[in-house]
Amino acid sequence: MNENGKDILIEVRGLRKYFPVGNRLFGAGGEMVRAVDDISFAIRRGETFGLVGESGCGKSTTGRCILRLIEPTAGEIIFEGRDLLSLNATEMRRARRDMQIIFQDPYSSLNPRMRVGEIIEEPLLIHRVGSRRERQERVTELLKLVGLDAEHATRYPHEFSGGQRQRIGIARALALDPKFIVCDEPVSALDVSVQAQIVNLLEDLQSRLDLTYLFISHGLAVVEHISTRVGIMYLGKIVETASSEEIFRNPVHPYTRALLSAIPVPDPDVKRQRLPIEGDIPTPVNPPSGCRFRTRCPVVEPRCAEMEPEMVEVSEGHFVACMVIAPGGEKM
C-alpha cells in the first residue's frame, strides 16, 4: 500500500495471528482461529490511525501483536526501520521504551495491591531509569500531566473513579516518554461524559508530546473525532482505509457503509437510511472463501466466492478490498 513516501513511524506487513483450537485434550485438534489474517497498514509519525470493526474482528489482537505482547504467527512489524520480530529479548526490551499501551478496562489493568505512585513508577524501575528521587519527581510530573494531584500517588486504585483510573493508566503509559501508544478501546468502559474528557486528554497529550496513536475502537463517533486516518476491519481482514474525513463522508465498502449507517443522528427530524447487515459473523476458524464479507453482503456476486479481493486505490489515499464496487464508489 503506497503511503506516498511520508514519514512512516510503524509499518505492518502481512501480519497474521492464528490461535490453535483443540477439540481433543490439550488442544490437539489441529484447527486454527485466524484472528488476524494477512493485514498491512502504515502509521505516519504524529498521526492517529483508527482501527474499527465489530467485536471479535481482530482489532485488539492486532495491537497486541504489534507490541509483541502476543507473538504473531507471521508478518513484519517495521518500527523506525527495524523489524520488531527480528529482535531478541534484550533488544525488544529496549524497543518497548518507545512503545506502550493503554488498556480497555481501567479496573483490571491496575494492580489493586499497589499504590498509584508505585504503579506509575514501575516502568521506570523495570527499565532502571533515574534515581529514587528522580523517579518520584517523574511520578508527580505525570500525575499533573494527566489532570491528577501529586497526593494521589499515595492512594490505591479502588479509591478512584473509572475516568481517574484511566488517567492513571495513561500516566503509566507515558512514564518512559514513548513515541507510539496503542490505545486499546481506552474509553469503551467509561461513561459518555467521561469518554469525552479522556479523548480530549489524549488529543492534548498527542499535541504536547508528539505522540503517535493506534486507536482501537468500535465507537465510530469517537474514532471520527480523534483519528487522522481509519482502517475498517472485518473477520481478521482490513477492508477499507482512508482519511477519517473521507471514510465518514464517502464510504465505499458495503461493510463500511452499513457500519456508518448505524450511527445515530442527533436530530429527531432527520432520518438516516439504515443498511442492515443480514446474518451472523462467520467463524474465524473456517472463514468463507473469497471475500469474507460475502455471506452478509447486500451486493454479493458469484465471483466474490472465487477469489479474495485485493486492496485497490479508488481515490488518492483511499483503498478498498471489494470486487463489486467500482473506483468511483458505485456498483460495477
CSV table of C-alpha atoms in Angstrom, one decimal:
chain,number,residue,atom,x,y,z
A,1,MET,CA,0.0,0.0,0.0
A,2,ASN,CA,1.5,3.3,-1.1
A,3,GLU,CA,1.9,5.9,1.7
A,4,ASN,CA,3.3,8.5,-0.7
A,5,GLY,CA,6.7,8.5,1.0
A,6,LYS,CA,5.6,10.3,4.0
A,7,ASP,CA,7.3,9.9,7.4
A,8,ILE,CA,6.3,6.4,8.5
A,9,LEU,CA,6.8,5.5,12.2
A,10,ILE,CA,5.5,2.0,12.1
A,11,GLU,CA,4.5,-0.3,9.2
A,12,VAL,CA,2.7,-3.6,9.4
A,13,ARG,CA,3.2,-6.1,6.5
A,14,GLY,CA,1.3,-9.3,6.1
A,15,LEU,CA,0.5,-9.7,9.8
A,16,ARG,CA,-1.1,-13.0,10.8
A,17,LYS,CA,-2.0,-14.3,14.2
A,18,TYR,CA,-3.6,-17.8,14.4
A,19,PHE,CA,-4.6,-19.4,17.7
A,20,PRO,CA,-4.9,-23.2,18.0
A,21,VAL,CA,-8.3,-24.7,18.7
A,22,GLY,CA,-8.4,-28.0,20.4
A,23,ASN,CA,-11.3,-30.4,20.1
A,24,ARG,CA,-9.3,-33.0,21.9
A,25,LEU,CA,-7.4,-33.0,25.2
A,26,PHE,CA,-4.7,-30.3,25.5
A,27,GLY,CA,-5.8,-28.6,22.2
A,28,ALA,CA,-4.6,-31.2,19.7
A,29,GLY,CA,-7.4,-30.7,17.3
A,30,GLY,CA,-5.4,-29.1,14.6
A,31,GLU,CA,-7.8,-26.3,13.7
A,32,MET,CA,-6.8,-22.6,14.0
A,33,VAL,CA,-8.6,-19.4,14.8
A,34,ARG,CA,-7.5,-16.9,12.1
A,35,ALA,CA,-7.8,-13.9,14.4
A,36,VAL,CA,-5.6,-11.7,12.2
A,37,ASP,CA,-5.1,-12.9,8.6
A,38,ASP,CA,-2.6,-11.1,6.4
A,39,ILE,CA,-3.2,-7.4,7.1
A,40,SER,CA,-0.9,-4.5,6.1
A,41,PHE,CA,-1.0,-0.8,7.0
A,42,ALA,CA,1.3,2.0,8.0
A,43,ILE,CA,1.0,4.8,10.6
A,44,ARG,CA,2.7,8.1,10.0
A,45,ARG,CA,4.6,9.9,12.7
A,46,GLY,CA,2.3,12.1,14.8
A,47,GLU,CA,-1.0,10.8,13.5
A,48,THR,CA,-3.8,8.7,15.0
A,49,PHE,CA,-4.7,5.7,13.0
A,50,GLY,CA,-8.2,4.4,14.0
A,51,LEU,CA,-8.9,0.7,13.7
A,52,VAL,CA,-12.6,0.0,13.7
A,53,GLY,CA,-14.7,-3.1,13.5
A,54,GLU,CA,-17.2,-5.4,15.3
A,55,SER,CA,-16.2,-7.2,18.4
A,56,GLY,CA,-14.1,-10.3,17.6
A,57,CYS,CA,-12.8,-8.9,14.3
A,58,GLY,CA,-9.1,-9.0,15.5
A,59,LYS,CA,-8.6,-5.3,16.4
A,60,SER,CA,-7.1,-5.8,19.9
A,61,THR,CA,-5.1,-8.9,18.7
A,62,THR,CA,-3.5,-6.6,16.1
A,63,GLY,CA,-2.5,-4.1,18.7
A,64,ARG,CA,-1.0,-6.7,21.0
A,65,CYS,CA,0.9,-8.3,18.1
A,66,ILE,CA,2.4,-5.0,17.2
A,67,LEU,CA,3.8,-4.7,20.7
A,68,ARG,CA,4.7,-8.4,20.8
A,69,LEU,CA,2.6,-8.8,23.9
A,70,ILE,CA,1.5,-11.9,22.0
A,71,GLU,CA,3.7,-13.3,19.3
A,72,PRO,CA,2.5,-13.0,15.7
A,73,THR,CA,2.3,-16.2,13.5
A,74,ALA,CA,3.8,-14.4,10.5
A,75,GLY,CA,4.5,-11.0,9.0
A,76,GLU,CA,6.7,-8.0,9.6
A,77,ILE,CA,6.4,-5.1,12.0
A,78,ILE,CA,8.7,-2.3,11.0
A,79,PHE,CA,9.3,0.3,13.7
A,80,GLU,CA,11.7,3.2,12.7
A,81,GLY,CA,13.3,0.9,10.1
A,82,ARG,CA,13.7,-2.2,12.3
A,83,ASP,CA,11.6,-5.3,12.1
A,84,LEU,CA,10.5,-5.9,15.7
A,85,LEU,CA,10.0,-9.6,15.0
A,86,SER,CA,13.7,-10.0,14.4
A,87,LEU,CA,14.7,-8.6,17.8
A,88,ASN,CA,15.9,-10.8,20.6
A,89,ALA,CA,14.5,-10.4,24.1
A,90,THR,CA,17.1,-7.8,25.2
A,91,GLU,CA,16.6,-5.7,22.1
A,92,MET,CA,12.9,-5.9,22.3
A,93,ARG,CA,13.0,-4.8,26.0
A,94,ARG,CA,14.9,-1.7,24.9
A,95,ALA,CA,12.4,-1.1,22.0
A,96,ARG,CA,9.4,-1.2,24.3
A,97,ARG,CA,10.5,2.1,25.9
A,98,ASP,CA,9.3,3.7,22.7
A,99,MET,CA,6.0,1.7,22.5
A,100,GLN,CA,3.3,1.5,25.2
A,101,ILE,CA,-0.3,0.5,25.6
A,102,ILE,CA,-3.4,1.9,27.3
A,103,PHE,CA,-5.8,-0.9,28.2
A,104,GLN,CA,-9.5,-1.0,27.8
A,105,ASP,CA,-10.5,-1.8,31.4
A,106,PRO,CA,-9.2,0.7,33.9
A,107,TYR,CA,-10.4,-1.6,36.7
A,108,SER,CA,-8.5,-4.7,35.9
A,109,SER,CA,-5.4,-3.1,34.3
A,110,LEU,CA,-4.2,-1.6,37.6
A,111,ASN,CA,-2.8,-3.8,40.4
A,112,PRO,CA,-5.2,-3.2,43.4
A,113,ARG,CA,-2.4,-4.0,45.9
A,114,MET,CA,-0.1,-1.2,44.6
A,115,ARG,CA,-0.4,2.4,45.3
A,116,VAL,CA,-0.8,4.7,42.4
A,117,GLY,CA,2.7,6.1,42.7
A,118,GLU,CA,4.1,2.6,42.6
A,119,ILE,CA,2.0,1.7,39.5
A,120,ILE,CA,3.3,4.7,37.6
A,121,GLU,CA,6.9,4.2,38.8
A,122,GLU,CA,7.0,0.5,37.9
A,123,PRO,CA,8.1,1.0,34.2
A,124,LEU,CA,10.9,3.3,35.4
A,125,LEU,CA,12.1,0.6,37.8
A,126,ILE,CA,11.9,-2.2,35.2
A,127,HIS,CA,14.0,-0.1,32.8
A,128,ARG,CA,16.3,1.2,35.5
A,129,VAL,CA,15.6,4.9,34.8
A,130,GLY,CA,16.8,7.5,37.2
A,131,SER,CA,17.4,7.6,40.9
A,132,ARG,CA,14.6,7.1,43.5
A,133,ARG,CA,14.2,10.9,43.9
A,134,GLU,CA,14.1,11.4,40.1
A,135,ARG,CA,11.5,8.6,39.7
A,136,GLN,CA,9.3,10.2,42.4
A,137,GLU,CA,9.6,13.6,40.7
A,138,ARG,CA,8.7,11.9,37.4
A,139,VAL,CA,5.6,10.3,39.0
A,140,THR,CA,4.5,13.7,40.3
A,141,GLU,CA,5.0,15.3,36.9
A,142,LEU,CA,3.0,12.5,35.2
A,143,LEU,CA,0.1,12.8,37.6
A,144,LYS,CA,-0.2,16.5,36.9
A,145,LEU,CA,0.1,15.9,33.2
A,146,VAL,CA,-3.0,13.7,33.2
A,147,GLY,CA,-5.0,16.0,35.4
A,148,LEU,CA,-4.5,14.4,38.8
A,149,ASP,CA,-2.9,15.7,42.0
A,150,ALA,CA,0.5,14.8,43.5
A,151,GLU,CA,-1.1,13.5,46.7
A,152,HIS,CA,-3.0,10.8,44.6
A,153,ALA,CA,0.3,8.9,44.4
A,154,THR,CA,-0.3,7.5,48.0
A,155,ARG,CA,-3.7,6.1,47.3
A,156,TYR,CA,-4.9,2.8,45.9
A,157,PRO,CA,-6.8,2.3,42.6
A,158,HIS,CA,-10.1,1.4,44.3
A,159,GLU,CA,-10.3,5.0,45.7
A,160,PHE,CA,-10.7,6.4,42.2
A,161,SER,CA,-13.5,6.6,39.7
A,162,GLY,CA,-13.3,4.9,36.3
A,163,GLY,CA,-12.2,8.0,34.5
A,164,GLN,CA,-9.5,8.7,37.1
A,165,ARG,CA,-8.2,5.2,36.9
A,166,GLN,CA,-7.9,5.5,33.1
A,167,ARG,CA,-5.9,8.7,33.7
A,168,ILE,CA,-3.6,6.6,35.9
A,169,GLY,CA,-3.2,4.1,33.1
A,170,ILE,CA,-2.3,6.9,30.7
A,171,ALA,CA,0.3,8.2,33.1
A,172,ARG,CA,1.8,4.8,33.4
A,173,ALA,CA,1.9,4.5,29.6
A,174,LEU,CA,3.7,7.9,29.4
A,175,ALA,CA,6.3,7.1,32.1
A,176,LEU,CA,9.1,6.2,29.6
A,177,ASP,CA,8.4,9.0,27.2
A,178,PRO,CA,7.2,6.7,24.3
A,179,LYS,CA,6.8,7.6,20.7
A,180,PHE,CA,4.0,5.2,19.9
A,181,ILE,CA,0.9,4.2,22.0
A,182,VAL,CA,-1.7,1.5,21.3
A,183,CYS,CA,-5.0,2.8,22.7
A,184,ASP,CA,-7.0,-0.4,23.0
A,185,GLU,CA,-10.6,0.8,23.4
A,186,PRO,CA,-9.5,3.2,26.1
A,187,VAL,CA,-12.9,4.8,26.6
A,188,SER,CA,-15.4,2.0,25.9
A,189,ALA,CA,-15.7,1.1,29.6
A,190,LEU,CA,-16.4,4.7,30.7
A,191,ASP,CA,-19.5,6.9,30.9
A,192,VAL,CA,-20.2,9.0,27.9
A,193,SER,CA,-19.3,12.3,29.7
A,194,VAL,CA,-16.1,10.8,30.9
A,195,GLN,CA,-15.2,9.5,27.4
A,196,ALA,CA,-15.1,13.0,26.1
A,197,GLN,CA,-12.7,14.1,28.8
A,198,ILE,CA,-10.3,11.2,28.1
A,199,VAL,CA,-10.4,11.7,24.4
A,200,ASN,CA,-9.6,15.4,24.8
A,201,LEU,CA,-6.8,14.5,27.2
A,202,LEU,CA,-5.3,12.0,24.6
A,203,GLU,CA,-5.5,14.7,21.9
A,204,ASP,CA,-3.8,17.3,24.2
A,205,LEU,CA,-1.1,14.9,25.1
A,206,GLN,CA,-0.5,14.0,21.4
A,207,SER,CA,-0.1,17.6,20.6
A,208,ARG,CA,2.2,18.4,23.5
A,209,LEU,CA,4.4,15.2,23.4
A,210,ASP,CA,4.4,14.5,19.6
A,211,LEU,CA,2.8,11.1,20.1
A,212,THR,CA,1.6,8.6,17.5
A,213,TYR,CA,-1.5,6.5,18.3
A,214,LEU,CA,-3.1,3.3,17.1
A,215,PHE,CA,-6.6,3.9,18.3
A,216,ILE,CA,-8.7,0.7,18.5
A,217,SER,CA,-12.4,1.1,19.0
A,218,HIS,CA,-15.9,0.1,17.9
A,219,GLY,CA,-17.2,3.5,18.8
A,220,LEU,CA,-17.5,5.2,15.4
A,221,ALA,CA,-18.2,8.7,16.8
A,222,VAL,CA,-15.1,8.6,18.9
A,223,VAL,CA,-13.0,7.4,16.0
A,224,GLU,CA,-14.3,10.1,13.7
A,225,HIS,CA,-13.4,12.7,16.3
A,226,ILE,CA,-9.8,11.6,17.1
A,227,SER,CA,-8.5,9.8,14.1
A,228,THR,CA,-6.4,11.1,11.2
A,229,ARG,CA,-6.9,8.0,9.1
A,230,VAL,CA,-9.1,5.0,9.6
A,231,GLY,CA,-8.9,1.3,8.8
A,232,ILE,CA,-12.1,-0.8,8.8
A,233,MET,CA,-11.6,-4.4,9.9
A,234,TYR,CA,-13.8,-7.4,9.3
A,235,LEU,CA,-13.1,-11.0,10.4
A,236,GLY,CA,-9.3,-10.6,10.5
A,237,LYS,CA,-9.1,-8.5,7.4
A,238,ILE,CA,-8.8,-4.8,6.7
A,239,VAL,CA,-11.4,-4.0,4.0
A,240,GLU,CA,-11.0,-0.2,3.7
A,241,THR,CA,-8.6,2.5,4.7
A,242,ALA,CA,-8.7,6.3,4.1
A,243,SER,CA,-8.5,9.6,5.9
A,244,SER,CA,-11.1,10.0,8.6
A,245,GLU,CA,-12.9,12.7,6.7
A,246,GLU,CA,-13.0,10.5,3.5
A,247,ILE,CA,-14.2,7.4,5.3
A,248,PHE,CA,-17.1,9.2,7.0
A,249,ARG,CA,-18.0,11.3,4.0
A,250,ASN,CA,-17.6,8.8,1.2
A,251,PRO,CA,-17.6,5.2,2.5
A,252,VAL,CA,-17.2,2.7,-0.3
A,253,HIS,CA,-17.1,-0.9,1.0
A,254,PRO,CA,-20.5,-2.3,1.7
A,255,TYR,CA,-19.5,-3.2,5.3
A,256,THR,CA,-18.2,0.3,6.0
A,257,ARG,CA,-21.5,1.8,4.6
A,258,ALA,CA,-23.5,-0.5,6.9
A,259,LEU,CA,-21.5,0.5,9.9
A,260,LEU,CA,-21.8,4.2,9.3
A,261,SER,CA,-25.5,4.0,8.6
A,262,ALA,CA,-25.9,2.7,12.2
A,263,ILE,CA,-24.5,6.0,13.7
A,264,PRO,CA,-27.4,7.8,15.5
A,265,VAL,CA,-28.2,11.3,14.2
A,266,PRO,CA,-28.7,13.9,17.0
A,267,ASP,CA,-31.8,15.3,15.3
A,268,PRO,CA,-35.2,13.7,15.7
A,269,ASP,CA,-36.4,15.2,12.4
A,270,VAL,CA,-33.6,13.6,10.4
A,271,LYS,CA,-34.0,10.0,9.4
A,272,ARG,CA,-30.8,8.1,8.5
A,273,GLN,CA,-31.3,5.3,6.0
A,274,ARG,CA,-30.2,2.1,7.7
A,275,LEU,CA,-28.3,-0.5,5.7
A,276,PRO,CA,-28.8,-3.6,7.9
A,277,ILE,CA,-26.3,-6.4,7.7
A,278,GLU,CA,-28.0,-9.8,7.5
A,279,GLY,CA,-26.9,-12.9,9.3
A,280,ASP,CA,-24.2,-13.6,11.9
A,281,ILE,CA,-20.4,-13.2,11.7
A,282,PRO,CA,-18.9,-16.4,10.3
A,283,THR,CA,-16.4,-18.3,12.5
A,284,PRO,CA,-12.8,-17.3,12.1
A,285,VAL,CA,-11.9,-21.0,12.4
A,286,ASN,CA,-13.4,-21.6,8.9
A,287,PRO,CA,-14.0,-18.3,7.3
A,288,PRO,CA,-15.8,-18.0,3.9
A,289,SER,CA,-13.9,-18.5,0.7
A,290,GLY,CA,-13.1,-15.4,-1.3
A,291,CYS,CA,-14.4,-12.2,0.2
A,292,ARG,CA,-15.1,-12.8,3.9
A,293,PHE,CA,-18.0,-10.4,3.9
A,294,ARG,CA,-19.8,-12.1,1.1
A,295,THR,CA,-22.1,-14.1,3.3
A,296,ARG,CA,-23.6,-10.9,4.7
A,297,CYS,CA,-23.1,-8.5,1.8
A,298,PRO,CA,-26.1,-6.8,0.1
A,299,VAL,CA,-24.3,-6.6,-3.3
A,300,VAL,CA,-22.6,-10.0,-3.4
A,301,GLU,CA,-22.0,-11.7,-6.8
A,302,PRO,CA,-20.9,-15.3,-7.6
A,303,ARG,CA,-17.3,-14.2,-8.3
A,304,CYS,CA,-17.0,-13.0,-4.7
A,305,ALA,CA,-16.7,-16.6,-3.5
A,306,GLU,CA,-14.0,-17.5,-6.1
A,307,MET,CA,-11.1,-15.2,-5.1
A,308,GLU,CA,-10.1,-12.9,-2.3
A,309,PRO,CA,-10.3,-9.2,-3.2
A,310,GLU,CA,-7.1,-7.1,-3.2
A,311,MET,CA,-6.8,-3.6,-1.8
A,312,VAL,CA,-7.3,-1.2,-4.6
A,313,GLU,CA,-6.9,2.6,-4.5
A,314,VAL,CA,-10.3,4.1,-5.5
A,315,SER,CA,-9.1,7.7,-5.0
A,316,GLU,CA,-6.0,9.3,-3.6
A,317,GLY,CA,-5.2,7.6,-0.3
A,318,HIS,CA,-8.5,5.7,-0.2
A,319,PHE,CA,-8.1,1.9,-0.5
A,320,VAL,CA,-10.9,-0.7,-0.7
A,321,ALA,CA,-11.0,-4.5,-0.9
A,322,CYS,CA,-14.1,-5.2,-3.0
A,323,MET,CA,-14.5,-6.7,-6.5
A,324,VAL,CA,-18.1,-5.4,-6.9
A,325,ILE,CA,-17.6,-1.7,-6.1
A,326,ALA,CA,-16.1,0.4,-8.9
A,327,PRO,CA,-13.3,3.0,-8.2
A,328,GLY,CA,-15.9,5.8,-8.3
A,329,GLY,CA,-17.8,4.1,-5.4
A,330,GLU,CA,-20.7,2.8,-7.5
A,331,LYS,CA,-21.6,-0.8,-8.1
A,332,MET,CA,-20.0,-2.2,-11.2
